[in-house]
mmCIF file of N, CA, C and O in Angstrom:
data_model
loop_
_atom_site.group_PDB
_atom_site.id
_atom_site.type_symbol
_atom_site.label_atom_id
_atom_site.label_comp_id
_atom_site.label_asym_id
_atom_site.label_seq_id
_atom_site.Cartn_x
_atom_site.Cartn_y
_atom_site.Cartn_z
ATOM 1 N N MET A 1 23.915 109.481 -80.206
ATOM 2 C CA MET A 1 24.043 107.955 -80.031
ATOM 3 C C MET A 1 25.046 107.773 -81.500
ATOM 4 O O MET A 1 25.058 108.372 -82.228
ATOM 5 N N ARG A 2 25.860 106.598 -81.417
ATOM 6 C CA ARG A 2 26.665 106.036 -82.360
ATOM 7 C C ARG A 2 26.205 105.169 -83.103
ATOM 8 O O ARG A 2 25.300 104.175 -82.682
ATOM 9 N N PRO A 3 26.266 105.194 -84.584
ATOM 10 C CA PRO A 3 25.729 104.186 -85.301
ATOM 11 C C PRO A 3 26.382 102.683 -84.978
ATOM 12 O O PRO A 3 27.580 102.726 -84.428
ATOM 13 N N GLY A 4 25.812 101.571 -85.341
ATOM 14 C CA GLY A 4 26.296 100.466 -85.125
ATOM 15 C C GLY A 4 25.578 99.553 -84.100
ATOM 16 O O GLY A 4 24.542 100.120 -83.553
ATOM 17 N N GLY A 5 26.260 98.279 -84.068
ATOM 18 C CA GLY A 5 25.111 97.580 -83.385
ATOM 19 C C GLY A 5 25.842 97.008 -82.046
ATOM 20 O O GLY A 5 26.927 96.816 -81.980
ATOM 21 N N GLY A 6 25.075 96.594 -81.054
ATOM 22 C CA GLY A 6 25.624 96.156 -79.799
ATOM 23 C C GLY A 6 25.981 94.634 -80.015
ATOM 24 O O GLY A 6 25.376 93.948 -80.981
ATOM 25 N N ALA A 7 26.792 94.057 -79.228
ATOM 26 C CA ALA A 7 26.872 92.516 -79.365
ATOM 27 C C ALA A 7 25.545 91.605 -79.375
ATOM 28 O O ALA A 7 25.584 90.592 -79.935
ATOM 29 N N ASN A 8 24.706 92.212 -78.576
ATOM 30 C CA ASN A 8 23.437 91.444 -78.375
ATOM 31 C C ASN A 8 22.482 91.795 -79.612
ATOM 32 O O ASN A 8 21.338 91.164 -79.704
ATOM 33 N N TRP A 9 22.675 92.600 -80.367
ATOM 34 C CA TRP A 9 21.787 92.942 -81.304
ATOM 35 C C TRP A 9 21.435 91.647 -82.389
ATOM 36 O O TRP A 9 22.487 91.272 -82.948
ATOM 37 N N ARG A 10 20.379 91.314 -82.742
ATOM 38 C CA ARG A 10 19.561 90.440 -83.648
ATOM 39 C C ARG A 10 18.479 90.753 -84.257
ATOM 40 O O ARG A 10 17.645 91.304 -83.353
ATOM 41 N N PRO A 11 18.415 90.621 -85.432
ATOM 42 C CA PRO A 11 16.911 90.996 -86.104
ATOM 43 C C PRO A 11 15.863 90.742 -85.334
ATOM 44 O O PRO A 11 14.897 91.119 -85.234
ATOM 45 N N GLU A 12 15.814 89.187 -84.618
ATOM 46 C CA GLU A 12 14.489 89.199 -83.944
ATOM 47 C C GLU A 12 14.345 89.774 -82.602
ATOM 48 O O GLU A 12 13.434 89.651 -81.933
ATOM 49 N N ALA A 13 15.307 90.669 -82.302
ATOM 50 C CA ALA A 13 15.114 91.704 -81.161
ATOM 51 C C ALA A 13 14.124 92.683 -81.270
ATOM 52 O O ALA A 13 13.934 93.328 -80.428
ATOM 53 N N VAL A 14 13.778 92.895 -82.598
ATOM 54 C CA VAL A 14 12.765 93.834 -82.647
ATOM 55 C C VAL A 14 11.387 93.344 -82.238
ATOM 56 O O VAL A 14 10.458 94.342 -82.261
ATOM 57 N N GLN A 15 11.071 92.219 -81.602
ATOM 58 C CA GLN A 15 9.798 91.795 -81.156
ATOM 59 C C GLN A 15 10.105 91.716 -79.676
ATOM 60 O O GLN A 15 10.990 90.692 -79.145
ATOM 61 N N PRO A 16 9.491 92.105 -78.690
ATOM 62 C CA PRO A 16 8.682 93.413 -78.784
ATOM 63 C C PRO A 16 9.475 94.560 -79.002
ATOM 64 O O PRO A 16 10.614 94.726 -78.566
ATOM 65 N N SER A 17 8.903 95.598 -79.634
ATOM 66 C CA SER A 17 9.362 96.853 -79.841
ATOM 67 C C SER A 17 8.325 97.914 -79.826
ATOM 68 O O SER A 17 7.063 97.653 -80.036
ATOM 69 N N SER A 18 8.772 99.187 -79.743
ATOM 70 C CA SER A 18 7.983 100.265 -79.711
ATOM 71 C C SER A 18 8.279 101.548 -80.717
ATOM 72 O O SER A 18 9.805 101.603 -80.816
ATOM 73 N N GLY A 19 7.334 101.924 -81.571
ATOM 74 C CA GLY A 19 7.756 103.027 -82.462
ATOM 75 C C GLY A 19 7.364 104.397 -81.925
ATOM 76 O O GLY A 19 6.514 104.517 -81.087
ATOM 77 N N TYR A 20 8.399 105.155 -81.888
ATOM 78 C CA TYR A 20 8.124 106.605 -81.366
ATOM 79 C C TYR A 20 8.198 107.675 -82.338
ATOM 80 O O TYR A 20 7.809 108.882 -82.172
ATOM 81 N N GLY A 21 8.860 107.451 -83.483
ATOM 82 C CA GLY A 21 8.800 108.642 -84.434
ATOM 83 C C GLY A 21 8.607 108.167 -85.865
ATOM 84 O O GLY A 21 8.804 106.839 -86.195
ATOM 85 N N LEU A 22 8.193 109.022 -86.540
ATOM 86 C CA LEU A 22 7.911 108.682 -88.189
ATOM 87 C C LEU A 22 8.178 109.937 -89.014
ATOM 88 O O LEU A 22 7.736 110.887 -88.476
ATOM 89 N N ASN A 23 8.792 109.990 -90.126
ATOM 90 C CA ASN A 23 9.050 111.066 -90.951
ATOM 91 C C ASN A 23 8.358 110.942 -92.181
ATOM 92 O O ASN A 23 7.652 109.855 -92.265
ATOM 93 N N SER A 24 8.329 111.992 -93.187
ATOM 94 C CA SER A 24 7.461 111.565 -94.271
ATOM 95 C C SER A 24 7.740 110.919 -95.356
ATOM 96 O O SER A 24 7.014 110.473 -96.081
ATOM 97 N N PHE A 25 8.800 110.096 -95.241
ATOM 98 C CA PHE A 25 9.474 109.013 -95.883
ATOM 99 C C PHE A 25 9.065 107.810 -95.558
ATOM 100 O O PHE A 25 9.201 106.656 -96.132
ATOM 101 N N GLY A 26 8.376 107.701 -94.321
ATOM 102 C CA GLY A 26 8.031 106.534 -93.932
ATOM 103 C C GLY A 26 8.953 105.771 -92.851
ATOM 104 O O GLY A 26 8.722 104.598 -92.518
ATOM 105 N N HIS A 27 9.814 106.814 -92.637
ATOM 106 C CA HIS A 27 10.993 105.846 -91.853
ATOM 107 C C HIS A 27 10.562 105.778 -90.280
ATOM 108 O O HIS A 27 9.945 106.856 -89.869
ATOM 109 N N VAL A 28 10.579 104.713 -89.496
ATOM 110 C CA VAL A 28 10.111 104.557 -88.235
ATOM 111 C C VAL A 28 11.321 104.281 -87.359
ATOM 112 O O VAL A 28 12.189 103.696 -87.723
ATOM 113 N N LEU A 29 11.237 104.893 -86.011
ATOM 114 C CA LEU A 29 12.409 104.600 -85.323
ATOM 115 C C LEU A 29 11.469 104.273 -83.825
ATOM 116 O O LEU A 29 10.483 104.679 -83.573
ATOM 117 N N GLY A 30 12.245 103.851 -83.087
ATOM 118 C CA GLY A 30 12.056 103.505 -81.568
ATOM 119 C C GLY A 30 13.024 102.698 -80.821
ATOM 120 O O GLY A 30 13.980 102.937 -80.845
ATOM 121 N N ALA A 31 12.495 101.751 -80.027
ATOM 122 C CA ALA A 31 13.424 101.056 -79.255
ATOM 123 C C ALA A 31 12.876 99.405 -79.183
ATOM 124 O O ALA A 31 11.616 99.340 -79.418
ATOM 125 N N ALA A 32 13.794 98.603 -79.198
ATOM 126 C CA ALA A 32 13.532 97.236 -79.212
ATOM 127 C C ALA A 32 14.026 96.596 -78.047
ATOM 128 O O ALA A 32 15.308 96.766 -77.858
ATOM 129 N N ASP A 33 13.276 95.513 -77.509
ATOM 130 C CA ASP A 33 13.758 94.777 -76.627
ATOM 131 C C ASP A 33 14.885 93.647 -76.929
ATOM 132 O O ASP A 33 14.756 93.213 -78.039
ATOM 133 N N LEU A 34 16.007 93.811 -76.136
ATOM 134 C CA LEU A 34 17.144 92.865 -76.550
ATOM 135 C C LEU A 34 16.740 91.377 -75.895
ATOM 136 O O LEU A 34 16.010 91.275 -74.974
ATOM 137 N N PRO A 35 17.222 90.505 -76.682
ATOM 138 C CA PRO A 35 17.219 88.999 -76.232
ATOM 139 C C PRO A 35 17.488 88.994 -74.879
ATOM 140 O O PRO A 35 18.326 89.505 -74.452
ATOM 141 N N GLY A 36 16.577 87.899 -74.170
ATOM 142 C CA GLY A 36 17.191 87.771 -72.768
ATOM 143 C C GLY A 36 16.644 88.758 -71.710
ATOM 144 O O GLY A 36 16.930 88.779 -70.462
ATOM 145 N N GLY A 37 15.854 89.973 -72.153
ATOM 146 C CA GLY A 37 15.474 91.144 -71.260
ATOM 147 C C GLY A 37 16.877 91.706 -70.919
ATOM 148 O O GLY A 37 16.576 92.292 -69.420
ATOM 149 N N THR A 38 17.756 91.911 -71.605
ATOM 150 C CA THR A 38 18.926 92.380 -71.261
ATOM 151 C C THR A 38 18.898 93.961 -71.342
ATOM 152 O O THR A 38 19.924 94.511 -71.154
ATOM 153 N N GLY A 39 17.858 94.454 -71.766
ATOM 154 C CA GLY A 39 17.586 96.049 -72.071
ATOM 155 C C GLY A 39 17.051 96.370 -73.416
ATOM 156 O O GLY A 39 16.194 95.099 -73.847
ATOM 157 N N HIS A 40 16.950 97.505 -73.885
ATOM 158 C CA HIS A 40 16.588 97.775 -75.050
ATOM 159 C C HIS A 40 17.454 98.540 -75.920
ATOM 160 O O HIS A 40 18.475 99.179 -75.402
ATOM 161 N N GLN A 41 17.339 98.827 -77.095
ATOM 162 C CA GLN A 41 18.244 99.527 -78.010
ATOM 163 C C GLN A 41 17.469 100.186 -79.269
ATOM 164 O O GLN A 41 16.488 99.727 -79.663
ATOM 165 N N ALA A 42 17.751 101.502 -79.608
ATOM 166 C CA ALA A 42 17.087 102.278 -80.407
ATOM 167 C C ALA A 42 17.384 101.741 -82.018
ATOM 168 O O ALA A 42 18.490 101.086 -82.262
ATOM 169 N N PHE A 43 16.392 101.617 -82.803
ATOM 170 C CA PHE A 43 16.466 101.113 -83.979
ATOM 171 C C PHE A 43 15.854 101.965 -84.916
ATOM 172 O O PHE A 43 14.998 103.274 -84.708
ATOM 173 N N LEU A 44 16.011 101.780 -86.320
ATOM 174 C CA LEU A 44 15.575 102.665 -87.221
ATOM 175 C C LEU A 44 14.907 101.785 -88.336
ATOM 176 O O LEU A 44 15.782 100.817 -88.887
ATOM 177 N N TYR A 45 14.039 101.726 -88.981
ATOM 178 C CA TYR A 45 13.382 100.818 -90.027
ATOM 179 C C TYR A 45 12.974 101.897 -91.246
ATOM 180 O O TYR A 45 12.506 102.757 -91.033
ATOM 181 N N ASP A 46 13.826 101.602 -92.373
ATOM 182 C CA ASP A 46 13.875 102.422 -93.524
ATOM 183 C C ASP A 46 12.980 102.106 -94.618
ATOM 184 O O ASP A 46 12.839 102.436 -95.655
ATOM 185 N N GLY A 47 12.108 101.232 -94.290
ATOM 186 C CA GLY A 47 11.013 100.773 -95.105
ATOM 187 C C GLY A 47 11.810 99.178 -95.719
ATOM 188 O O GLY A 47 10.763 98.403 -96.628
ATOM 189 N N SER A 48 12.982 98.899 -95.599
ATOM 190 C CA SER A 48 13.491 97.644 -96.160
ATOM 191 C C SER A 48 14.197 96.632 -95.178
ATOM 192 O O SER A 48 14.323 95.697 -95.232
ATOM 193 N N ALA A 49 14.690 97.608 -94.144
ATOM 194 C CA ALA A 49 15.561 96.824 -92.958
ATOM 195 C C ALA A 49 15.338 97.704 -91.954
ATOM 196 O O ALA A 49 15.635 98.726 -91.838
ATOM 197 N N VAL A 50 15.661 96.931 -90.682
ATOM 198 C CA VAL A 50 15.785 97.257 -89.356
ATOM 199 C C VAL A 50 17.193 97.582 -89.012
ATOM 200 O O VAL A 50 18.035 96.649 -89.139
ATOM 201 N N LYS A 51 17.498 98.743 -88.481
ATOM 202 C CA LYS A 51 18.998 99.127 -88.360
ATOM 203 C C LYS A 51 19.102 99.438 -86.810
ATOM 204 O O LYS A 51 18.487 100.324 -86.545
ATOM 205 N N PRO A 52 20.146 98.814 -86.148
ATOM 206 C CA PRO A 52 20.259 99.146 -84.798
ATOM 207 C C PRO A 52 20.891 100.704 -84.584
ATOM 208 O O PRO A 52 21.893 100.720 -85.683
ATOM 209 N N LEU A 53 20.787 101.617 -83.900
ATOM 210 C CA LEU A 53 21.341 102.756 -83.851
ATOM 211 C C LEU A 53 22.389 102.888 -82.727
ATOM 212 O O LEU A 53 22.904 103.917 -82.521
ATOM 213 N N GLY A 54 22.562 101.810 -81.892
ATOM 214 C CA GLY A 54 23.721 101.808 -81.055
ATOM 215 C C GLY A 54 23.201 102.282 -79.684
ATOM 216 O O GLY A 54 22.091 102.933 -79.547
ATOM 217 N N THR A 55 24.294 102.332 -78.770
ATOM 218 C CA THR A 55 24.204 102.759 -77.374
ATOM 219 C C THR A 55 25.598 103.463 -76.896
ATOM 220 O O THR A 55 26.487 103.403 -77.804
ATOM 221 N N LEU A 56 25.549 103.837 -75.672
ATOM 222 C CA LEU A 56 26.802 104.343 -75.056
ATOM 223 C C LEU A 56 27.035 103.333 -73.938
ATOM 224 O O LEU A 56 27.950 103.531 -73.194
ATOM 225 N N GLY A 57 26.640 102.251 -74.165
ATOM 226 C CA GLY A 57 27.203 100.996 -73.082
ATOM 227 C C GLY A 57 25.756 100.393 -72.274
ATOM 228 O O GLY A 57 26.152 99.534 -71.881
ATOM 229 N N GLY A 58 24.700 101.048 -72.347
ATOM 230 C CA GLY A 58 23.437 100.757 -71.753
ATOM 231 C C GLY A 58 22.479 100.579 -72.548
ATOM 232 O O GLY A 58 22.296 99.730 -73.456
ATOM 233 N N ASN A 59 21.226 101.097 -72.240
ATOM 234 C CA ASN A 59 20.010 101.191 -73.179
ATOM 235 C C ASN A 59 19.843 102.573 -74.108
ATOM 236 O O ASN A 59 20.541 103.376 -73.849
ATOM 237 N N SER A 60 19.112 102.255 -75.131
ATOM 238 C CA SER A 60 18.872 103.572 -75.789
ATOM 239 C C SER A 60 17.707 103.315 -76.230
ATOM 240 O O SER A 60 16.854 102.566 -76.417
ATOM 241 N N GLN A 61 16.953 104.663 -76.703
ATOM 242 C CA GLN A 61 15.706 105.008 -77.396
ATOM 243 C C GLN A 61 15.740 106.016 -78.289
ATOM 244 O O GLN A 61 16.544 106.937 -78.169
ATOM 245 N N ALA A 62 15.191 105.971 -79.338
ATOM 246 C CA ALA A 62 15.060 106.954 -80.545
ATOM 247 C C ALA A 62 13.671 107.428 -80.405
ATOM 248 O O ALA A 62 12.787 106.810 -80.522
ATOM 249 N N HIS A 63 13.464 108.719 -80.486
ATOM 250 C CA HIS A 63 12.213 109.412 -80.394
ATOM 251 C C HIS A 63 11.539 110.101 -81.582
ATOM 252 O O HIS A 63 10.408 110.458 -81.382
ATOM 253 N N ALA A 64 12.698 110.714 -82.318
ATOM 254 C CA ALA A 64 12.121 111.628 -83.414
ATOM 255 C C ALA A 64 13.079 111.412 -84.488
ATOM 256 O O ALA A 64 14.530 111.624 -84.280
ATOM 257 N N ILE A 65 12.683 111.722 -85.800
ATOM 258 C CA ILE A 65 13.367 111.774 -87.050
ATOM 259 C C ILE A 65 12.821 112.777 -87.926
ATOM 260 O O ILE A 65 11.609 112.656 -88.086
ATOM 261 N N ASN A 66 13.778 113.635 -88.307
ATOM 262 C CA ASN A 66 13.295 114.571 -89.489
ATOM 263 C C ASN A 66 13.427 114.018 -90.831
ATOM 264 O O ASN A 66 14.023 112.872 -90.977
ATOM 265 N N ASP A 67 13.279 114.777 -91.693
ATOM 266 C CA ASP A 67 13.213 114.200 -93.419
ATOM 267 C C ASP A 67 14.878 114.228 -93.554
ATOM 268 O O ASP A 67 14.840 113.819 -94.959
ATOM 269 N N SER A 68 15.741 114.859 -92.907
ATOM 270 C CA SER A 68 17.084 114.821 -93.406
ATOM 271 C C SER A 68 17.652 113.663 -92.841
ATOM 272 O O SER A 68 19.009 113.261 -92.963
ATOM 273 N N GLY A 69 17.099 112.909 -91.937
ATOM 274 C CA GLY A 69 17.487 111.765 -91.276
ATOM 275 C C GLY A 69 18.105 111.781 -90.195
ATOM 276 O O GLY A 69 18.748 110.935 -89.262
ATOM 277 N N GLN A 70 18.020 113.057 -89.555
ATOM 278 C CA GLN A 70 18.593 113.308 -88.107
ATOM 279 C C GLN A 70 17.682 112.638 -86.906
ATOM 280 O O GLN A 70 16.595 112.928 -87.128
ATOM 281 N N VAL A 71 18.360 112.033 -86.032
ATOM 282 C CA VAL A 71 17.573 111.385 -84.967
ATOM 283 C C VAL A 71 17.827 111.930 -83.533
ATOM 284 O O VAL A 71 18.934 112.498 -83.414
ATOM 285 N N VAL A 72 16.795 112.076 -82.894
ATOM 286 C CA VAL A 72 16.622 112.406 -81.478
ATOM 287 C C VAL A 72 16.495 111.397 -80.629
ATOM 288 O O VAL A 72 15.406 110.533 -81.078
ATOM 289 N N GLY A 73 17.113 111.146 -79.489
ATOM 290 C CA GLY A 73 16.824 110.190 -78.430
ATOM 291 C C GLY A 73 17.662 110.203 -77.386
ATOM 292 O O GLY A 73 18.264 111.362 -77.256
ATOM 293 N N PHE A 74 17.806 109.054 -76.674
ATOM 294 C CA PHE A 74 18.809 109.177 -75.390
ATOM 295 C C PHE A 74 19.586 107.696 -75.328
ATOM 296 O O PHE A 74 19.129 106.973 -75.939
ATOM 297 N N SER A 75 20.602 107.597 -74.589
ATOM 298 C CA SER A 75 21.364 106.445 -74.361
ATOM 299 C C SER A 75 21.767 106.572 -72.875
ATOM 300 O O SER A 75 22.066 107.587 -72.735
ATOM 301 N N THR A 76 21.799 105.354 -71.938
ATOM 302 C CA THR A 76 22.527 105.413 -71.003
ATOM 303 C C THR A 76 23.916 104.856 -70.980
ATOM 304 O O THR A 76 24.252 104.189 -71.976
ATOM 305 N N ARG A 77 24.719 105.256 -70.417
ATOM 306 C CA ARG A 77 26.015 104.707 -70.382
ATOM 307 C C ARG A 77 26.435 103.222 -69.760
ATOM 308 O O ARG A 77 27.119 102.542 -69.979
ATOM 309 N N THR A 78 25.185 102.990 -69.093
ATOM 310 C CA THR A 78 25.306 101.558 -68.210
ATOM 311 C C THR A 78 24.072 101.062 -68.076
ATOM 312 O O THR A 78 22.971 101.442 -68.429
ATOM 313 N N PRO A 79 23.966 99.491 -68.252
ATOM 314 C CA PRO A 79 22.749 99.070 -68.444
ATOM 315 C C PRO A 79 21.669 99.319 -67.189
ATOM 316 O O PRO A 79 20.423 99.363 -67.597
ATOM 317 N N GLY A 80 22.052 99.725 -66.139
ATOM 318 C CA GLY A 80 21.199 100.223 -64.944
ATOM 319 C C GLY A 80 20.693 101.443 -65.080
ATOM 320 O O GLY A 80 19.837 102.010 -64.365
ATOM 321 N N GLY A 81 21.267 102.213 -65.952
ATOM 322 C CA GLY A 81 20.543 103.472 -66.233
ATOM 323 C C GLY A 81 21.372 104.542 -65.885
ATOM 324 O O GLY A 81 20.722 105.776 -65.606
ATOM 325 N N VAL A 82 22.621 104.142 -65.135
ATOM 326 C CA VAL A 82 23.148 105.610 -64.198
ATOM 327 C C VAL A 82 23.795 106.212 -65.393
ATOM 328 O O VAL A 82 24.775 106.093 -66.216
ATOM 329 N N GLY A 83 23.422 107.723 -65.446
ATOM 330 C CA GLY A 83 23.966 108.620 -66.496
ATOM 331 C C GLY A 83 23.332 108.416 -67.746
ATOM 332 O O GLY A 83 22.967 107.340 -68.297
ATOM 333 N N SER A 84 23.009 109.589 -68.671
ATOM 334 C CA SER A 84 22.341 109.495 -69.740
ATOM 335 C C SER A 84 23.060 110.549 -70.784
ATOM 336 O O SER A 84 23.610 111.654 -70.133
ATOM 337 N N SER A 85 22.843 110.351 -71.858
ATOM 338 C CA SER A 85 23.246 111.534 -72.896
ATOM 339 C C SER A 85 22.201 111.685 -73.932
ATOM 340 O O SER A 85 21.404 110.894 -74.223
#
């Protein structure tokens, strides 16, 4: 996944959201629904701010993070979910 935010990303997009991973520094990651039900995007909460992790053009989810900050997850190339990486 590439860093950065999609055009639809807004801070209020983290509600509703699901957390999937946590490291020993308390960094949490997961997926947040985008406004208007347009999909979901991976996020990272580092204890001070929620940061979007980007997509490949569709939806994304982050599932695990290690103490070096490396994230594992997936992203689809289209909003409908055709193809993933």
